[in-house]
mmCIF file of C-alpha atoms in Angstrom:
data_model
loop_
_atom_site.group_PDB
_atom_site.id
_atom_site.type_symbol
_atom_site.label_atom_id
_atom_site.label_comp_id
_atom_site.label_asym_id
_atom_site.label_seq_id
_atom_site.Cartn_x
_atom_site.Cartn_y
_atom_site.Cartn_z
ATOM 1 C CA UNK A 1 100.880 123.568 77.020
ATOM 2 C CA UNK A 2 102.740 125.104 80.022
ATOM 3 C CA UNK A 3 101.725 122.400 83.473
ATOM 4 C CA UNK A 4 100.787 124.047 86.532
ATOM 5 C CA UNK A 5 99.455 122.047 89.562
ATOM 6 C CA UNK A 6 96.077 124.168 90.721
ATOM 7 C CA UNK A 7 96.970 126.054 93.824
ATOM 8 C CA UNK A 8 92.872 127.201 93.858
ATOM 9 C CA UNK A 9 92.451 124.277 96.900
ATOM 10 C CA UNK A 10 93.850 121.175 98.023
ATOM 11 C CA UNK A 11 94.518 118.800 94.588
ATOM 12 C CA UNK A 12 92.178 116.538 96.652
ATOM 13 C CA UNK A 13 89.196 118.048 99.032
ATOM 14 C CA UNK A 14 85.359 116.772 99.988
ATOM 15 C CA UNK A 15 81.863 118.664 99.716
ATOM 16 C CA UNK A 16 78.811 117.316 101.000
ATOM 17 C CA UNK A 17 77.800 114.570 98.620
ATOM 18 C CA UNK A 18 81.241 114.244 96.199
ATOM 19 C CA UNK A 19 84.643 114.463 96.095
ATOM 20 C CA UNK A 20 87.082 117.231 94.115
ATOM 21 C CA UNK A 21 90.203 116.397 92.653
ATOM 22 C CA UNK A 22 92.287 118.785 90.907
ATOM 23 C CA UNK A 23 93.933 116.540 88.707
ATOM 24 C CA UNK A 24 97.327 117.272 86.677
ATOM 25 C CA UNK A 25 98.457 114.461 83.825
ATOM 26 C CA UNK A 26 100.169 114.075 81.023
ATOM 27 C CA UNK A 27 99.736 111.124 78.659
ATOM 28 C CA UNK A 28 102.012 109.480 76.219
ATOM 29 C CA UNK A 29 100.684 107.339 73.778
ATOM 30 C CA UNK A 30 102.478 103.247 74.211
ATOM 31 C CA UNK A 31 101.051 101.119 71.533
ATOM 32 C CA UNK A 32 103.924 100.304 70.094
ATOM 33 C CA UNK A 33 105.575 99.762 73.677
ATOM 34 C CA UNK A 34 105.608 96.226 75.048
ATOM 35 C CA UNK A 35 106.165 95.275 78.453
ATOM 36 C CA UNK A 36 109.401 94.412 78.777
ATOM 37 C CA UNK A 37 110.577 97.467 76.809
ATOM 38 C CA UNK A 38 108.600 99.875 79.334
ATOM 39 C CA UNK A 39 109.785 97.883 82.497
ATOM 40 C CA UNK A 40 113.578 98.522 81.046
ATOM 41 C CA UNK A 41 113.063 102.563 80.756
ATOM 42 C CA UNK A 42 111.398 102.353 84.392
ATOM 43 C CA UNK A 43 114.366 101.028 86.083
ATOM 44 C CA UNK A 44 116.482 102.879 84.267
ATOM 45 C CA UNK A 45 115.127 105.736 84.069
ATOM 46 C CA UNK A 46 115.593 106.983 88.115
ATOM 47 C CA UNK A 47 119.755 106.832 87.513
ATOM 48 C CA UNK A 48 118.492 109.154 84.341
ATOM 49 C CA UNK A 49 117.083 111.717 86.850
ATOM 50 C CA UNK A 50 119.206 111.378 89.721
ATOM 51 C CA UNK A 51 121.901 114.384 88.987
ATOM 52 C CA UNK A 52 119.354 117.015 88.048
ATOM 53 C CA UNK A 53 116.716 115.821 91.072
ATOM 54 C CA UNK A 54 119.079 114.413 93.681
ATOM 55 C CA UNK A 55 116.247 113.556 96.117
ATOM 56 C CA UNK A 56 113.732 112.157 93.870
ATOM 57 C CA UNK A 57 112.722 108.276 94.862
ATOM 58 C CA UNK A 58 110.872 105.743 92.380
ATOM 59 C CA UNK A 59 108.706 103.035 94.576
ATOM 60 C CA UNK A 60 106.425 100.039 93.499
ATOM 61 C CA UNK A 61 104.680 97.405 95.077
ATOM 62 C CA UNK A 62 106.162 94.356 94.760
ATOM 63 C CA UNK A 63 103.710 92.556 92.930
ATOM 64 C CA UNK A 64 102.223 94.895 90.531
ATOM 65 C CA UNK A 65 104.530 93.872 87.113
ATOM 66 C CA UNK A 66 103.184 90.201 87.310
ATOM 67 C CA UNK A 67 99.460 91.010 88.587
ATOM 68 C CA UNK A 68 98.370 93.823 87.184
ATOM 69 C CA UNK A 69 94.996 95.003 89.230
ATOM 70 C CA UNK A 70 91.521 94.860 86.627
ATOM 71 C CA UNK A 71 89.480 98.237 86.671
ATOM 72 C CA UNK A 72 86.567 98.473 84.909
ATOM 73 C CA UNK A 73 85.075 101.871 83.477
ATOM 74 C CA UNK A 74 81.325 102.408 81.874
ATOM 75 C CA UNK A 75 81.441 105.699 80.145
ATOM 76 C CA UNK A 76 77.565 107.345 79.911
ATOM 77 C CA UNK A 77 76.693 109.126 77.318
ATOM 78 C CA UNK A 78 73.189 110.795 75.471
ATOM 79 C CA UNK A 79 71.982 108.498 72.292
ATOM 80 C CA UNK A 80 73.925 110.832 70.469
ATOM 81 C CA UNK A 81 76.665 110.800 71.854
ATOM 82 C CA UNK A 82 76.711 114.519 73.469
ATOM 83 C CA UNK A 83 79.027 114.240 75.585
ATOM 84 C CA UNK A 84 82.023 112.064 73.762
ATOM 85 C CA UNK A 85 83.201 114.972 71.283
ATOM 86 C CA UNK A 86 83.272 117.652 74.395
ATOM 87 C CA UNK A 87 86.536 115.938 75.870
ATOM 88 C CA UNK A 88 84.820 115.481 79.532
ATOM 89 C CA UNK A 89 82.895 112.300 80.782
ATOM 90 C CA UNK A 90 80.765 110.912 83.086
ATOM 91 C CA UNK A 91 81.600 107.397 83.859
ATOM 92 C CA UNK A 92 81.478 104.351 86.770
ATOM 93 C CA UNK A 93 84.678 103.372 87.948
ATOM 94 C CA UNK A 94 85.456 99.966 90.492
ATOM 95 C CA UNK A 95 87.684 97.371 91.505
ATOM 96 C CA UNK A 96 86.323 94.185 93.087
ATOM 97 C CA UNK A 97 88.784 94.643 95.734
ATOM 98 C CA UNK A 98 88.992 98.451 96.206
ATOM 99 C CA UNK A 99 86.326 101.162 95.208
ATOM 100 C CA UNK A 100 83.653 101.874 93.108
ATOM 101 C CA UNK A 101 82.992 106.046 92.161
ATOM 102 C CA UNK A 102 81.090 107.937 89.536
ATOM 103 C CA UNK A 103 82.414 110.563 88.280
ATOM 104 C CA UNK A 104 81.935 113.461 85.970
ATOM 105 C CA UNK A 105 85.452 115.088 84.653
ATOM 106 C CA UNK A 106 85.777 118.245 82.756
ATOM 107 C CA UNK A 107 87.961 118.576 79.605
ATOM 108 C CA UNK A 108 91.489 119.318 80.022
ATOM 109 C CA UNK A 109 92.857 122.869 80.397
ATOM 110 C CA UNK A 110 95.404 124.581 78.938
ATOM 111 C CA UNK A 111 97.891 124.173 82.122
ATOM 112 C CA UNK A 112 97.019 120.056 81.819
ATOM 113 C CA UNK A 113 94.369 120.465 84.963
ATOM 114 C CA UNK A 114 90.769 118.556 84.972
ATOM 115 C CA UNK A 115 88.500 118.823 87.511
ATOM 116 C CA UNK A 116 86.934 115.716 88.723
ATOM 117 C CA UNK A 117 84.099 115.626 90.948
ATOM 118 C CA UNK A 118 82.750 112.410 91.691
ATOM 119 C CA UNK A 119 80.656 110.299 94.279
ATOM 120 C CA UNK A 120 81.900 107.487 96.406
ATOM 121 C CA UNK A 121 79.568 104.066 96.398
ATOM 122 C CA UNK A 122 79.487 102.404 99.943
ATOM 123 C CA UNK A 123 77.117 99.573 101.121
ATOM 124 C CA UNK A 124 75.640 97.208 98.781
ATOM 125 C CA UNK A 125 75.393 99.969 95.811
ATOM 126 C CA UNK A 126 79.504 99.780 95.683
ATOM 127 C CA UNK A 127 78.887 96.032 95.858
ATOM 128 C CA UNK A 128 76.710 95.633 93.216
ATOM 129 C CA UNK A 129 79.057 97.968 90.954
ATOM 130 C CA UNK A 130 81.698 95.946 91.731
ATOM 131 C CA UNK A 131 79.876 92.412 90.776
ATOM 132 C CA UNK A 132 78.753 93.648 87.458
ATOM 133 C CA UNK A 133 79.567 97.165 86.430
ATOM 134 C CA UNK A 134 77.584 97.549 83.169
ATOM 135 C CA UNK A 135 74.457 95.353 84.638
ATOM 136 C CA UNK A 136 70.923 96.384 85.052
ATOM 137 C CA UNK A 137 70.943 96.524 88.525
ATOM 138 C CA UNK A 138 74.440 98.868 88.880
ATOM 139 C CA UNK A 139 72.754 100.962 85.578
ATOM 140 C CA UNK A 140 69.750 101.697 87.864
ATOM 141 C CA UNK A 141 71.587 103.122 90.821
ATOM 142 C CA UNK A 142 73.950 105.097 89.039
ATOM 143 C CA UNK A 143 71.166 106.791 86.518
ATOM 144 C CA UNK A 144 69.039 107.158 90.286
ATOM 145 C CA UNK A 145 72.178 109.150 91.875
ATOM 146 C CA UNK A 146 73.328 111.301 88.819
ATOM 147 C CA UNK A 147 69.330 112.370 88.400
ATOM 148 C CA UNK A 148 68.875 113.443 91.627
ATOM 149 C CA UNK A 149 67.814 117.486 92.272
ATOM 150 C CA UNK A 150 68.289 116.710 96.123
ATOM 151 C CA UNK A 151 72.306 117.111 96.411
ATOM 152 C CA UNK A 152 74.967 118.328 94.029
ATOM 153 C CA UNK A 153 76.224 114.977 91.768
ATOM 154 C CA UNK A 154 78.426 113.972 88.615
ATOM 155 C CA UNK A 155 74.765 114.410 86.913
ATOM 156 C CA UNK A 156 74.597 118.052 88.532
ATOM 157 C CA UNK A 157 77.925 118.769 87.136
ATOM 158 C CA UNK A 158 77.588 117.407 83.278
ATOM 159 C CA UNK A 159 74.385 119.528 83.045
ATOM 160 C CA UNK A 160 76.195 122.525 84.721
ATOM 161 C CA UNK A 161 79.260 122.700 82.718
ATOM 162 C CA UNK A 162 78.079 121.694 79.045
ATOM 163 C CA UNK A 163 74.003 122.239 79.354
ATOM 164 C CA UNK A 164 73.755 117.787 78.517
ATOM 165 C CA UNK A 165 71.190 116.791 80.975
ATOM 166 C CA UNK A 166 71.686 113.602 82.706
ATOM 167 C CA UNK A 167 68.226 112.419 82.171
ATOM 168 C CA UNK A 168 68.454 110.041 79.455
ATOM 169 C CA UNK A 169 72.422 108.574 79.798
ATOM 170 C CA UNK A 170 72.846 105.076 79.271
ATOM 171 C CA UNK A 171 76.507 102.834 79.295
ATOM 172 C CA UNK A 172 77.547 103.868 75.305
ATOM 173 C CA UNK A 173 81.594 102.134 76.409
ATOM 174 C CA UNK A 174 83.141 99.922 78.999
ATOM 175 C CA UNK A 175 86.693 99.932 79.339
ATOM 176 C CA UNK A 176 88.646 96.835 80.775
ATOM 177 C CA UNK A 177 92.022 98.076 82.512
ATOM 178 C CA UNK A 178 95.168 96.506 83.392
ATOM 179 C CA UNK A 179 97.105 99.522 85.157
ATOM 180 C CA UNK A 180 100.784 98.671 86.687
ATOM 181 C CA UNK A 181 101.716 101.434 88.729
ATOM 182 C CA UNK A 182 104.989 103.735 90.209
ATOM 183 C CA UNK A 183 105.090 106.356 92.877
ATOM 184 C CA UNK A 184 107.376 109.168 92.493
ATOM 185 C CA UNK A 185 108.499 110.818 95.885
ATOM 186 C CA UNK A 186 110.386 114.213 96.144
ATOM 187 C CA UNK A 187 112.365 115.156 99.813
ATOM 188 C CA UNK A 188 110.128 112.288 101.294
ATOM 189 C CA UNK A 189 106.733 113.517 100.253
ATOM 190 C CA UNK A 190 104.865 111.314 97.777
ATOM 191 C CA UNK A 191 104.104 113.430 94.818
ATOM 192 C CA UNK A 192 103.235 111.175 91.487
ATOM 193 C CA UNK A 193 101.333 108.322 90.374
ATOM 194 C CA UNK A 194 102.050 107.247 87.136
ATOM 195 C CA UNK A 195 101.408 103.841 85.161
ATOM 196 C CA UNK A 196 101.129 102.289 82.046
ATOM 197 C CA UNK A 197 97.557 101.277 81.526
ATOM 198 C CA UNK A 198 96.975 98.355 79.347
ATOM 199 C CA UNK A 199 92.781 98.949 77.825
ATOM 200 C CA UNK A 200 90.737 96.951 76.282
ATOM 201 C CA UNK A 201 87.106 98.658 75.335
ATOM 202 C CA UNK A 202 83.353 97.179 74.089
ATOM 203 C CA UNK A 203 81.005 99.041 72.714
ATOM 204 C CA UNK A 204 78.169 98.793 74.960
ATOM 205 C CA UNK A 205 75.571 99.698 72.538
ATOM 206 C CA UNK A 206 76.084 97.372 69.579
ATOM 207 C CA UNK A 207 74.406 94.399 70.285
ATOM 208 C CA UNK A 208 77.354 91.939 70.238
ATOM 209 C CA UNK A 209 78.568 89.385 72.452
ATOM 210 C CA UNK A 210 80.968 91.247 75.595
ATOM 211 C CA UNK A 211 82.582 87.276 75.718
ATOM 212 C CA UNK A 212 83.735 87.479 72.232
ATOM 213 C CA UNK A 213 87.234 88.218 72.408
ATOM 214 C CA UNK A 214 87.216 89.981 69.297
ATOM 215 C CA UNK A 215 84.577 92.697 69.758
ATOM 216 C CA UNK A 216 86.916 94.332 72.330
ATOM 217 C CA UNK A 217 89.579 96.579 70.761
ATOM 218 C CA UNK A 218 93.032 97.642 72.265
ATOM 219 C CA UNK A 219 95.589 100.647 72.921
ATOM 220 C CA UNK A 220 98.067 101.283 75.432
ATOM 221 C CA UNK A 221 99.062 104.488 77.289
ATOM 222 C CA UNK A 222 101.398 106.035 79.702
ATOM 223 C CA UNK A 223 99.925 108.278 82.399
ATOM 224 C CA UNK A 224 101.947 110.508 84.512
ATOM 225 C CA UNK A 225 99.846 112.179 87.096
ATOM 226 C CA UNK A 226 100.308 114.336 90.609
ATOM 227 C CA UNK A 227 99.264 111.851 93.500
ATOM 228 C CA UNK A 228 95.484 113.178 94.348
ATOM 229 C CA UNK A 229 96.513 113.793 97.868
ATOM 230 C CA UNK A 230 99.516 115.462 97.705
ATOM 231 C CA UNK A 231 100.572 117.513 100.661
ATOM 232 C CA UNK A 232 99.772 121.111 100.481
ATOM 233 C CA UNK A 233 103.487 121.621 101.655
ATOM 234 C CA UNK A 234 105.094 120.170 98.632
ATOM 235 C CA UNK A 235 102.530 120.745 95.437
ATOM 236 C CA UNK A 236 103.687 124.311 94.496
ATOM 237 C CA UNK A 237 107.393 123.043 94.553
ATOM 238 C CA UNK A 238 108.193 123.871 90.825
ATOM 239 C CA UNK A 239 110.353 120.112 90.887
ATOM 240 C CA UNK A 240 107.302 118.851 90.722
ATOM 241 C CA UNK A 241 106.385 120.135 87.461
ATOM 242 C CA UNK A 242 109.784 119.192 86.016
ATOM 243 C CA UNK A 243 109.948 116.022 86.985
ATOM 244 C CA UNK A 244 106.847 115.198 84.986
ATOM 245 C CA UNK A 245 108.490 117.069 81.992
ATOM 246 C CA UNK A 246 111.387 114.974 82.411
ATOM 247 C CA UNK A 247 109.640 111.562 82.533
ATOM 248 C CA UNK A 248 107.613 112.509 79.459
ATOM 249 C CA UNK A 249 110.359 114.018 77.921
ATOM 250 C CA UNK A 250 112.454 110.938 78.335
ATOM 251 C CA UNK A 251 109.908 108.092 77.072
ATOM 252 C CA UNK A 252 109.025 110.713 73.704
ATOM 253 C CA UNK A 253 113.021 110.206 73.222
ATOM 254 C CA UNK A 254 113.606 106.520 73.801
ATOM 255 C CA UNK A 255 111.028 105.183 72.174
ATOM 256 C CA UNK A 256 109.821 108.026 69.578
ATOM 257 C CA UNK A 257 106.707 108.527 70.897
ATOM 258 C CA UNK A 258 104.327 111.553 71.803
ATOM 259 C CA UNK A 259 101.710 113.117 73.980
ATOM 260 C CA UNK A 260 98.076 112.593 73.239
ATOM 261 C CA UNK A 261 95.441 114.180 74.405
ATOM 262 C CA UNK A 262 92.088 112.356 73.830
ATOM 263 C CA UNK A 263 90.742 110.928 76.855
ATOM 264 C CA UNK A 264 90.339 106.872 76.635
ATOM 265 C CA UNK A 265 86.653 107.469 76.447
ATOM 266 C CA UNK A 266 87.519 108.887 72.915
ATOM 267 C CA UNK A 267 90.455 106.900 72.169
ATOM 268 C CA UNK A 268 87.993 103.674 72.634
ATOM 269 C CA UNK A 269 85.418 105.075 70.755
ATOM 270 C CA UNK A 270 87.692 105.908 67.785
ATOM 271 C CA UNK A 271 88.728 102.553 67.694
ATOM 272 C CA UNK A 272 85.214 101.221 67.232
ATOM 273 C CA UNK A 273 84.577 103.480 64.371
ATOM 274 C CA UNK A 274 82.286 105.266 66.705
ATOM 275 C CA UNK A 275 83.688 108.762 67.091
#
């Protein structure tokens, strides 16, 4: 796969009723990859990059190691699971403190580009996600918005791009997230956002107890992605291309790892024995 950020638009733009993000990522897969061993390779791996991208800066908030922020996903899907094998999703994503979106996302590309389009909650339907994301009451609005004929949706999208209709999704997955991020800057401009995301995932449909521990399963990854608002001035720089290369390529070596490619929708499912 040869990465190219998508020069169609803006990585990030708005239309009407959702959002567009062009997004470019690259995941490597960190089961094996504990904590303390990542948190090593991230602060030494900035002296590792420094001759070949003189101006590159690494940046974190100062509290994110010890308190990782929760997100919580709930992947949709048809009884028959339609949608899981395709490689896109449609899915709720929120953080009591933050947001709360849903979003359909296309498969990935062959120049490591999906296109997300998704709708931001506001009022008391972005409250109500955030309270309980897989509850009745946030199920109802989200199978209201992604049904509606009235504006273009995440529902609109799904039945668009892969002929699923919308009409009878339900939660099949929720995901639990732990994400600790970095920002990558080049010349000033901020240009990456990559973590390690720490997931735990429930199958939604199998009658079982969500409080019992051991009905959620677990896997680790390491995203490297281009910041969703990068400036227009800076995305076509090719250094930002090779400094994602070189942060993959650099984890793969120390710790004899690899790139995956299923989403976590898929990588949670597999887990369960589901997919």
């Amino acid at each position: 796969m040869s990465l190219v950020v998508d020069t169609e638009g803006s990585v990030h733009e708005k239309h009407g009723e959702y959002n567009i993000f062009r997004q470019l990522a690259v995941k490597v897969f960190a089961d094996h990859i504990t904590d303390e061993e990542y948190y090593n390779w991230l602060d030494e791996v900035p002296l590792e990059l420094k001759s070949r991208f003189p101006s590159v800066e690494f940046k974190e908030r100062d509290w994110v190691r010890a308190n990782p922020p929760l997100n919580t996903a709930v992947y949709y899907d048809t009884p028959h699971y339609d949608i899981l094998p395709t490689g896109a999703l449609l899915r709720t994503s929120c953080s009591r403190l933050t947001h709360a979106f849903c979003a359909f996302k296309m498969p990935e590309d062959s120049t490591g580009n999906r296109l997300d389009r998704r709708h931001v909650f506001e009022g008391d339907e972005k409250a109500t996600i955030q309270n309980d994301p897989s509850g009745p009451s946030a199920v109802g609005i989200v199978k209201s918005l992604i049904t509606r004929h009235d504006v273009d949706q995440p529902g609109t999208f799904l039945k668009m791009a892969t002929g699923i209709s919308p009409e009878h999704l339900s939660p099949a997955l929720v995901l639990k997230g732990h994400r600790t991020t970095f920002y990558v800057l080049i010349d000033g401009y901020d240009v990456l956002r990559c973590s390690i995301d720490r997931s735990t995932v429930f199958d939604f449909r199998s009658g079982k107890d969500a409080e019992d521990p051991t009905n959620w399963k677990s896997f680790r990854e390491v995203e490297l992605s281009l910041y969703p608002r990068i400036s227009d001035e800076i995305k076509g720089d090719p250094r930002v291309v090779q400094v994602i290369e070189a942060l993959r390529d650099s984890l793969i070596t120390r710790f004899d790892t690899h790139v995956i490619y299923d989403i976590k929708y898929q990588r949670g499912m597999k887990l369960l024995g589901k997919y």
